[in-house]
PDB file of C-alpha atoms in Angstrom:
ATOM      1  CA  PHE R   1     -30.353   8.142  44.247  1.00 45.00           C
ATOM      2  CA  GLU R   2     -27.023   6.987  42.916  1.00 55.00           C
ATOM      3  CA  TYR R   3     -26.754   4.301  40.206  1.00 55.00           C
ATOM      4  CA  ARG R   4     -25.827   1.741  42.863  1.00 55.00           C
ATOM      5  CA  ASP R   5     -29.034   2.475  44.813  1.00 61.00           C
ATOM      6  CA  ILE R   6     -31.157   2.178  41.676  1.00 59.00           C
ATOM      7  CA  PHE R   7     -29.611  -1.193  40.787  1.00 56.00           C
ATOM      8  CA  CYS R   8     -30.179  -2.394  44.343  1.00 59.00           C
ATOM      9  CA  LEU R   9     -33.871  -1.520  44.233  1.00 59.00           C
ATOM     10  CA  VAL R  10     -34.422  -3.151  40.826  1.00 62.00           C
ATOM     11  CA  PHE R  11     -32.584  -6.397  41.561  1.00 56.00           C
ATOM     12  CA  ASN R  12     -34.029  -6.669  45.073  1.00 54.00           C
ATOM     13  CA  PHE R  13     -37.488  -6.505  43.518  1.00 50.00           C
ATOM     14  CA  LEU R  14     -36.713  -9.007  40.750  1.00 51.00           C
ATOM     15  CA  LEU R  15     -34.857 -11.548  42.909  1.00 51.00           C
ATOM     16  CA  GLN R  16     -36.908 -11.010  46.081  1.00 54.00           C
ATOM     17  CA  LYS R  17     -33.682 -10.860  48.090  1.00 54.00           C
ATOM     18  CA  SER R  18     -30.910  -8.399  48.837  1.00 55.00           C
ATOM     19  CA  ALA R  19     -28.492  -7.967  45.960  1.00 53.00           C
ATOM     20  CA  CYS R  20     -26.847  -4.716  46.983  1.00 58.00           C
ATOM     21  CA  SER R  21     -23.539  -6.388  47.793  1.00 55.00           C
ATOM     22  CA  TRP R  22     -23.100  -7.251  44.102  1.00 53.00           C
ATOM     23  CA  PHE R  23     -22.776  -3.615  43.188  1.00 52.00           C
ATOM     24  CA  ASP R  24     -20.010  -2.880  45.665  1.00 56.00           C
ATOM     25  CA  GLN R  25     -17.713  -4.215  42.964  1.00 56.00           C
ATOM     26  CA  PRO R  26     -16.876  -1.502  40.368  1.00 60.00           C
ATOM     27  CA  ILE R  27     -16.817  -3.969  37.476  1.00 61.00           C
ATOM     28  CA  VAL R  28     -20.395  -5.072  38.190  1.00 54.00           C
ATOM     29  CA  LEU R  29     -21.604  -1.499  38.525  1.00 53.00           C
ATOM     30  CA  LEU R  30     -19.891  -0.539  35.259  1.00 59.00           C
ATOM     31  CA  SER R  31     -21.433  -3.538  33.470  1.00 66.00           C
ATOM     32  CA  GLY R  32     -24.880  -2.483  34.675  1.00 62.00           C
ATOM     33  CA  LEU R  33     -24.381   1.052  33.396  1.00 64.00           C
ATOM     34  CA  LEU R  34     -23.250  -0.221  30.012  1.00 72.00           C
ATOM     35  CA  LEU R  35     -26.252  -2.541  29.829  1.00 71.00           C
ATOM     36  CA  ILE R  36     -28.685   0.282  30.560  1.00 70.00           C
ATOM     37  CA  ARG R  37     -27.069   2.520  27.941  1.00 74.00           C
ATOM     38  CA  PHE R  38     -27.208  -0.297  25.392  1.00 79.00           C
ATOM     39  CA  LEU R  39     -30.928  -0.906  26.067  1.00 79.00           C
ATOM     40  CA  ILE R  40     -31.643   2.821  25.749  1.00 81.00           C
ATOM     41  CA  PHE R  41     -29.706   2.953  22.470  1.00 82.00           C
ATOM     42  CA  LEU R  42     -31.548  -0.125  21.186  1.00 82.00           C
ATOM     43  CA  GLY R  43     -34.940   1.380  22.072  1.00 84.00           C
ATOM     44  CA  VAL R  44     -34.120   4.672  20.336  1.00 84.00           C
ATOM     45  CA  PHE R  45     -32.862   2.808  17.263  1.00 79.00           C
ATOM     46  CA  LYS R  46     -36.103   0.750  16.998  1.00 78.00           C
ATOM     47  CA  ILE R  47     -38.181   3.931  17.255  1.00 80.00           C
ATOM     48  CA  ILE R  48     -36.134   5.541  14.463  1.00 78.00           C
ATOM     49  CA  GLN R  49     -36.378   2.361  12.365  1.00 69.00           C
ATOM     50  CA  LEU R  50     -40.172   2.181  12.670  1.00 68.00           C
ATOM     51  CA  SER R  51     -40.895   5.880  12.255  1.00 70.00           C
ATOM     52  CA  ILE R  52     -38.243   6.930   9.716  1.00 69.00           C
ATOM     53  CA  ILE R  53     -36.200   4.150   8.086  1.00 66.00           C
ATOM     54  CA  ASN R  54     -39.059   1.730   7.345  1.00 64.00           C
ATOM     55  CA  LYS R  55     -41.831   4.308   7.259  1.00 63.00           C
ATOM     56  CA  ASP R  56     -42.573   3.946   3.541  1.00 63.00           C
ATOM     57  CA  SER R  57     -42.758   0.133   3.624  1.00 63.00           C
ATOM     58  CA  TYR R  58     -45.112   0.116   6.631  1.00 56.00           C
ATOM     59  CA  GLU R  59     -47.320   2.771   5.027  1.00 58.00           C
ATOM     60  CA  ALA R  60     -47.421   0.760   1.790  1.00 55.00           C
ATOM     61  CA  GLU R  61     -48.344  -2.416   3.686  1.00 54.00           C
ATOM     62  CA  SER R  62     -51.080  -0.560   5.566  1.00 55.00           C
ATOM     63  CA  GLU R  63     -52.432   0.814   2.271  1.00 55.00           C
ATOM     64  CA  ARG R  64     -52.527  -2.684   0.730  1.00 55.00           C
ATOM     65  CA  ASN R  65     -54.534  -3.913   3.704  1.00 57.00           C
ATOM     66  CA  ARG R  66     -56.926  -0.981   3.455  1.00 70.00           C
ATOM     67  CA  ILE R  67     -57.490  -0.846  -0.332  1.00 75.00           C
ATOM     68  CA  ILE R  68     -58.908  -4.080  -1.773  1.00 74.00           C
ATOM     69  CA  GLU R  69     -58.876  -4.938  -5.473  1.00 74.00           C
ATOM     70  CA  LEU R  70     -62.008  -6.675  -6.740  1.00 71.00           C
ATOM     71  CA  PRO R  71     -62.262  -8.300 -10.161  1.00 68.00           C
ATOM     72  CA  VAL R  72     -64.902  -6.861 -12.475  1.00 69.00           C
ATOM     73  CA  TYR R  73     -66.032  -9.617 -14.812  1.00 66.00           C
ATOM     74  CA  PRO R  74     -66.657  -8.523 -18.410  1.00 70.00           C
ATOM     75  CA  THR R  75     -70.380  -7.900 -18.529  1.00 76.00           C
ATOM     76  CA  ARG R  76     -71.774  -9.392 -21.708  1.00 81.00           C
ATOM     77  CA  GLY R  77     -74.011  -7.148 -23.764  1.00 86.00           C
ATOM     78  CA  LEU R  78     -77.789  -7.408 -23.509  1.00 88.00           C
ATOM     79  CA  ILE R  79     -79.902  -8.740 -26.349  1.00 90.00           C
ATOM     80  CA  LYS R  80     -83.177  -6.872 -26.807  1.00 90.00           C
ATOM     81  CA  LEU R  81     -86.170  -6.904 -29.111  1.00 90.00           C
ATOM     82  CA  GLU R  82     -87.079  -3.830 -31.138  1.00 88.00           C
ATOM     83  CA  ASP R  83     -89.494  -2.672 -28.435  1.00 90.00           C
ATOM     84  CA  GLY R  84     -86.770  -2.867 -25.765  1.00 89.00           C
ATOM     85  CA  THR R  85     -87.787  -6.217 -24.252  1.00 91.00           C
ATOM     86  CA  ILE R  86     -84.706  -7.983 -22.869  1.00 90.00           C
ATOM     87  CA  VAL R  87     -84.349 -11.558 -24.080  1.00 89.00           C
ATOM     88  CA  ALA R  88     -80.809 -12.238 -22.793  1.00 89.00           C
ATOM     89  CA  GLU R  89     -79.016 -10.643 -19.840  1.00 87.00           C
ATOM     90  CA  ASN R  90     -76.291 -11.505 -17.327  1.00 80.00           C
ATOM     91  CA  ILE R  91     -75.826 -12.616 -13.754  1.00 80.00           C
ATOM     92  CA  VAL R  92     -72.316 -12.299 -12.292  1.00 76.00           C
ATOM     93  CA  PHE R  93     -71.301 -14.851  -9.639  1.00 80.00           C
ATOM     94  CA  HIS R  94     -68.356 -14.785  -7.254  1.00 84.00           C
ATOM     95  CA  GLU R  95     -67.491 -18.143  -5.729  1.00 88.00           C
ATOM     96  CA  LEU R  96     -64.802 -19.882  -3.700  1.00 91.00           C
ATOM     97  CA  PHE R  97     -63.491 -23.284  -4.672  1.00 89.00           C
ATOM     98  CA  ILE R  98     -60.740 -25.709  -3.726  1.00 90.00           C
ATOM     99  CA  GLU R  99     -58.871 -28.446  -5.581  1.00 89.00           C
ATOM    100  CA  ARG R 100     -59.928 -31.902  -4.391  1.00 86.00           C
ATOM    101  CA  LYS R 101     -56.328 -32.966  -3.750  1.00 88.00           C
ATOM    102  CA  LEU R 102     -56.018 -30.162  -1.159  1.00 89.00           C
ATOM    103  CA  LEU R 103     -59.288 -30.881   0.640  1.00 87.00           C
ATOM    104  CA  ASP R 104     -57.968 -33.259   3.305  1.00 86.00           C
ATOM    105  CA  ASN R 105     -55.442 -30.692   4.524  1.00 89.00           C
ATOM    106  CA  SER R 106     -57.801 -27.709   4.455  1.00 89.00           C
ATOM    107  CA  ALA R 107     -60.317 -28.405   7.234  1.00 89.00           C
ATOM    108  CA  GLU R 108     -59.011 -25.571   9.424  1.00 91.00           C
ATOM    109  CA  GLN R 109     -59.011 -23.119   6.503  1.00 91.00           C
ATOM    110  CA  ILE R 110     -62.606 -23.974   5.571  1.00 90.00           C
ATOM    111  CA  ASN R 111     -63.699 -23.685   9.200  1.00 89.00           C
ATOM    112  CA  PHE R 112     -61.988 -20.268   9.476  1.00 90.00           C
ATOM    113  CA  LEU R 113     -63.742 -19.163   6.280  1.00 90.00           C
ATOM    114  CA  PHE R 114     -67.220 -19.904   7.612  1.00 88.00           C
ATOM    115  CA  THR R 115     -66.663 -18.789  11.205  1.00 86.00           C
ATOM    116  CA  GLN R 116     -64.549 -15.663  10.730  1.00 85.00           C
ATOM    117  CA  VAL R 117     -64.907 -14.436   7.136  1.00 86.00           C
ATOM    118  CA  LEU R 118     -68.306 -15.163   5.611  1.00 83.00           C
ATOM    119  CA  GLY R 119     -71.662 -14.023   6.937  1.00 68.00           C
ATOM    120  CA  LYS R 120     -73.017 -15.898   9.945  1.00 66.00           C
ATOM    121  CA  GLN R 121     -76.152 -16.849   8.020  1.00 68.00           C
ATOM    122  CA  ARG R 122     -74.151 -19.050   5.652  1.00 71.00           C
ATOM    123  CA  PRO R 123     -74.267 -22.776   6.473  1.00 67.00           C
ATOM    124  CA  SER R 124     -70.898 -24.499   6.600  1.00 64.00           C
ATOM    125  CA  SER R 125     -70.103 -26.898   3.767  1.00 61.00           C
ATOM    126  CA  GLU R 126     -70.150 -30.587   4.635  1.00 56.00           C
ATOM    127  CA  THR R 127     -66.967 -31.960   3.085  1.00 55.00           C
ATOM    128  CA  ASP R 128     -68.374 -35.512   3.120  1.00 54.00           C
ATOM    129  CA  SER R 129     -71.113 -34.455   0.687  1.00 56.00           C
ATOM    130  CA  PHE R 130     -68.775 -33.184  -2.048  1.00 61.00           C
ATOM    131  CA  PRO R 131     -69.016 -35.080  -5.347  1.00 62.00           C
ATOM    132  CA  LYS R 132     -66.267 -37.661  -5.746  1.00 63.00           C
ATOM    133  CA  ASN R 133     -65.683 -37.226  -9.476  1.00 66.00           C
ATOM    134  CA  LYS R 134     -64.761 -33.517  -9.621  1.00 73.00           C
ATOM    135  CA  SER R 135     -61.265 -32.076  -9.403  1.00 80.00           C
ATOM    136  CA  GLU R 136     -62.566 -28.686  -8.201  1.00 83.00           C
ATOM    137  CA  LEU R 137     -65.044 -28.382  -5.350  1.00 87.00           C
ATOM    138  CA  LEU R 138     -67.343 -25.422  -4.730  1.00 87.00           C
ATOM    139  CA  ILE R 139     -67.032 -24.130  -1.165  1.00 89.00           C
ATOM    140  CA  ALA R 140     -69.233 -21.005  -1.294  1.00 88.00           C
ATOM    141  CA  ASP R 141     -71.042 -19.141  -4.066  1.00 85.00           C
ATOM    142  CA  ASN R 142     -72.945 -15.879  -4.588  1.00 84.00           C
ATOM    143  CA  LEU R 143     -70.396 -13.948  -2.518  1.00 86.00           C
ATOM    144  CA  THR R 144     -71.197 -10.335  -1.681  1.00 83.00           C
ATOM    145  CA  ASP R 145     -68.684  -7.488  -2.110  1.00 78.00           C
ATOM    146  CA  GLU R 146     -68.194  -7.398   1.668  1.00 81.00           C
ATOM    147  CA  GLU R 147     -67.496 -11.136   1.802  1.00 86.00           C
ATOM    148  CA  ILE R 148     -64.999 -10.800  -1.056  1.00 84.00           C
ATOM    149  CA  SER R 149     -63.267  -7.946   0.782  1.00 82.00           C
ATOM    150  CA  ARG R 150     -62.962  -9.978   3.975  1.00 85.00           C
ATOM    151  CA  PHE R 151     -61.643 -12.961   2.039  1.00 88.00           C
ATOM    152  CA  LYS R 152     -59.001 -10.765   0.390  1.00 84.00           C
ATOM    153  CA  ILE R 153     -57.827  -9.508   3.779  1.00 83.00           C
ATOM    154  CA  PHE R 154     -57.530 -12.979   5.315  1.00 86.00           C
ATOM    155  CA  SER R 155     -56.551 -14.847   2.132  1.00 86.00           C
ATOM    156  CA  GLU R 156     -53.030 -15.558   3.431  1.00 87.00           C
ATOM    157  CA  LEU R 157     -54.610 -17.686   6.159  1.00 90.00           C
ATOM    158  CA  MET R 158     -56.553 -19.682   3.547  1.00 92.00           C
ATOM    159  CA  PRO R 159     -54.048 -20.305   0.713  1.00 91.00           C
ATOM    160  CA  ASN R 160     -55.846 -23.423  -0.542  1.00 92.00           C
ATOM    161  CA  LEU R 161     -59.105 -21.551  -1.246  1.00 92.00           C
ATOM    162  CA  LYS R 162     -59.370 -19.700  -4.564  1.00 90.00           C
ATOM    163  CA  LEU R 163     -61.707 -16.920  -5.669  1.00 87.00           C
ATOM    164  CA  ARG R 164     -63.354 -17.184  -9.077  1.00 82.00           C
ATOM    165  CA  THR R 165     -65.718 -14.825 -10.864  1.00 77.00           C
ATOM    166  CA  SER R 166     -68.020 -16.168 -13.538  1.00 74.00           C
ATOM    167  CA  LEU R 167     -70.802 -14.913 -15.759  1.00 73.00           C
ATOM    168  CA  ARG R 168     -74.030 -16.778 -16.325  1.00 78.00           C
ATOM    169  CA  ARG R 169     -76.412 -15.880 -19.109  1.00 82.00           C
ATOM    170  CA  TYR R 170     -80.006 -15.428 -17.990  1.00 83.00           C
ATOM    171  CA  LEU R 171     -82.976 -15.790 -20.365  1.00 86.00           C
ATOM    172  CA  PRO R 172     -86.054 -14.085 -18.827  1.00 86.00           C
ATOM    173  CA  HIS R 173     -88.346 -15.827 -21.340  1.00 86.00           C
ATOM    174  CA  LYS R 174     -86.731 -19.255 -20.916  1.00 82.00           C
ATOM    175  CA  ASN R 175     -86.386 -20.954 -24.315  1.00 82.00           C
ATOM    176  CA  LEU R 176     -88.830 -18.776 -26.239  1.00 86.00           C
ATOM    177  CA  PHE R 177     -86.083 -16.909 -28.135  1.00 87.00           C
ATOM    178  CA  SER R 178     -83.192 -19.326 -27.611  1.00 85.00           C
ATOM    179  CA  HIS R 179     -83.282 -20.535 -31.240  1.00 87.00           C
ATOM    180  CA  VAL R 180     -82.436 -16.959 -32.295  1.00 89.00           C
ATOM    181  CA  THR R 181     -80.220 -15.762 -29.455  1.00 89.00           C
ATOM    182  CA  GLY R 182     -78.143 -18.948 -29.387  1.00 89.00           C
ATOM    183  CA  HIS R 183     -76.063 -19.932 -26.366  1.00 86.00           C
ATOM    184  CA  LEU R 184     -72.625 -19.645 -24.749  1.00 86.00           C
ATOM    185  CA  GLY R 185     -69.987 -22.308 -24.224  1.00 86.00           C
ATOM    186  CA  PRO R 186     -66.370 -22.724 -23.080  1.00 84.00           C
ATOM    187  CA  VAL R 187     -63.857 -21.058 -25.380  1.00 86.00           C
ATOM    188  CA  SER R 188     -62.013 -23.579 -27.564  1.00 87.00           C
ATOM    189  CA  LYS R 189     -58.689 -23.472 -29.405  1.00 86.00           C
ATOM    190  CA  GLU R 190     -60.576 -22.876 -32.647  1.00 87.00           C
ATOM    191  CA  ASP R 191     -62.427 -19.939 -31.065  1.00 86.00           C
ATOM    192  CA  LYS R 192     -59.135 -18.375 -29.981  1.00 82.00           C
ATOM    193  CA  ILE R 193     -57.852 -18.625 -33.541  1.00 83.00           C
ATOM    194  CA  ILE R 194     -61.005 -17.092 -35.043  1.00 85.00           C
ATOM    195  CA  PHE R 195     -61.078 -14.280 -32.469  1.00 83.00           C
ATOM    196  CA  SER R 196     -57.299 -13.927 -32.247  1.00 77.00           C
ATOM    197  CA  GLN R 197     -57.503 -10.170 -31.634  1.00 71.00           C
ATOM    198  CA  SER R 198     -59.313 -10.767 -28.338  1.00 74.00           C
ATOM    199  CA  ASN R 199     -57.810 -12.136 -25.141  1.00 73.00           C
ATOM    200  CA  TYR R 200     -59.882 -14.962 -23.672  1.00 76.00           C
ATOM    201  CA  SER R 201     -58.984 -16.751 -20.443  1.00 71.00           C
ATOM    202  CA  ASN R 202     -59.117 -20.540 -20.410  1.00 69.00           C
ATOM    203  CA  ASP R 203     -62.342 -20.533 -18.379  1.00 69.00           C
ATOM    204  CA  ALA R 204     -64.061 -17.832 -20.482  1.00 75.00           C
ATOM    205  CA  LEU R 205     -67.420 -18.303 -22.195  1.00 80.00           C
ATOM    206  CA  ILE R 206     -67.984 -17.406 -25.834  1.00 85.00           C
ATOM    207  CA  GLY R 207     -70.950 -17.292 -28.179  1.00 87.00           C
ATOM    208  CA  LYS R 208     -71.345 -20.622 -29.989  1.00 89.00           C
ATOM    209  CA  VAL R 209     -74.342 -20.116 -32.285  1.00 90.00           C
ATOM    210  CA  GLY R 210     -77.023 -17.556 -33.160  1.00 92.00           C
ATOM    211  CA  ILE R 211     -76.804 -13.882 -32.236  1.00 92.00           C
ATOM    212  CA  GLU R 212     -74.357 -14.735 -29.451  1.00 90.00           C
ATOM    213  CA  ARG R 213     -71.887 -15.998 -32.080  1.00 91.00           C
ATOM    214  CA  THR R 214     -72.549 -13.505 -34.875  1.00 91.00           C
ATOM    215  CA  PHE R 215     -72.109 -10.469 -32.622  1.00 90.00           C
ATOM    216  CA  GLU R 216     -69.498 -11.954 -30.278  1.00 88.00           C
ATOM    217  CA  GLU R 217     -67.112  -9.016 -30.694  1.00 85.00           C
ATOM    218  CA  LEU R 218     -69.841  -6.559 -29.678  1.00 86.00           C
ATOM    219  CA  LEU R 219     -71.309  -8.650 -26.878  1.00 86.00           C
ATOM    220  CA  LYS R 220     -68.232 -10.056 -25.112  1.00 82.00           C
ATOM    221  CA  GLY R 221     -67.506  -7.032 -22.897  1.00 77.00           C
ATOM    222  CA  LYS R 222     -64.230  -6.072 -21.258  1.00 75.00           C
ATOM    223  CA  ALA R 223     -62.687  -7.210 -17.980  1.00 71.00           C
ATOM    224  CA  GLY R 224     -61.737  -4.635 -15.366  1.00 74.00           C
ATOM    225  CA  LYS R 225     -60.894  -3.977 -11.725  1.00 77.00           C
ATOM    226  CA  SER R 226     -62.591  -2.145  -8.903  1.00 77.00           C
ATOM    227  CA  PHE R 227     -60.836  -0.728  -5.830  1.00 80.00           C
ATOM    228  CA  ILE R 228     -62.709  -0.275  -2.578  1.00 75.00           C
ATOM    229  CA  GLU R 229     -61.669   1.001   0.827  1.00 75.00           C
ATOM    230  CA  VAL R 230     -62.407  -1.303   3.764  1.00 74.00           C
ATOM    231  CA  ASP R 231     -61.876  -1.184   7.523  1.00 69.00           C
ATOM    232  CA  VAL R 232     -59.775  -3.704   9.476  1.00 62.00           C
ATOM    233  CA  PHE R 233     -62.734  -6.096   9.591  1.00 63.00           C
ATOM    234  CA  GLY R 234     -63.260  -6.054   5.824  1.00 64.00           C
ATOM    235  CA  ASN R 235     -66.400  -3.904   5.971  1.00 68.00           C
ATOM    236  CA  ARG R 236     -66.820  -1.732   2.912  1.00 68.00           C
ATOM    237  CA  ILE R 237     -66.330   2.006   3.463  1.00 71.00           C
ATOM    238  CA  ARG R 238     -66.331   3.475  -0.046  1.00 72.00           C
ATOM    239  CA  GLU R 239     -65.448   2.707  -3.649  1.00 73.00           C
ATOM    240  CA  ILE R 240     -62.240   4.333  -4.911  1.00 73.00           C
ATOM    241  CA  ASN R 241     -62.962   3.853  -8.645  1.00 65.00           C
TER     242      ASN R 241
END
């Protein structure tokens, strides 16, 4: 086949009528050849751009999607009796919350969270039942590592939802030893001055009285990060470190 015959076949198929007479004119035939060469050049350039020029950026983006960073909350030290009985330990909670002022515009994000991200066994939050006097509203709590991973992957689709990790002190013997162990409370400006060598976030908890206060420096723990590898669905594959 000559170029003219190829053009005739293509345009006859596209237009469902004979277009061969168009290509009897040299200028039209030349324009068609130039167009084909331009499209071939453009295709080759895009292949080079994807595989060579922008290779590093695409690999980096793929790595960010595959490796998820999870916050490791500073685990507060245990308080034990002389015989090893634990009288104060920790429970770490991961939860999702939203600012009340953003609630009205976040219905689709919340629906996506419960239908596509979190486990199917989780009931969806009823926005009408949220307390009216709080500036921050709890959407979901007790998140698993897999749920956190999936949220991290799809977080750009839910910008109004925020992840928060918190530590709750657990007393196995209820209040039996509370007068000795003491309790925790939100860190204050005075606490930050007293423990100026330590970095406390604004939502951190600190020992207020008793053993919790006296041995704060030993008990407070240290924040960290954990990196895990996940598949495209957010399912955990392995822990990196």
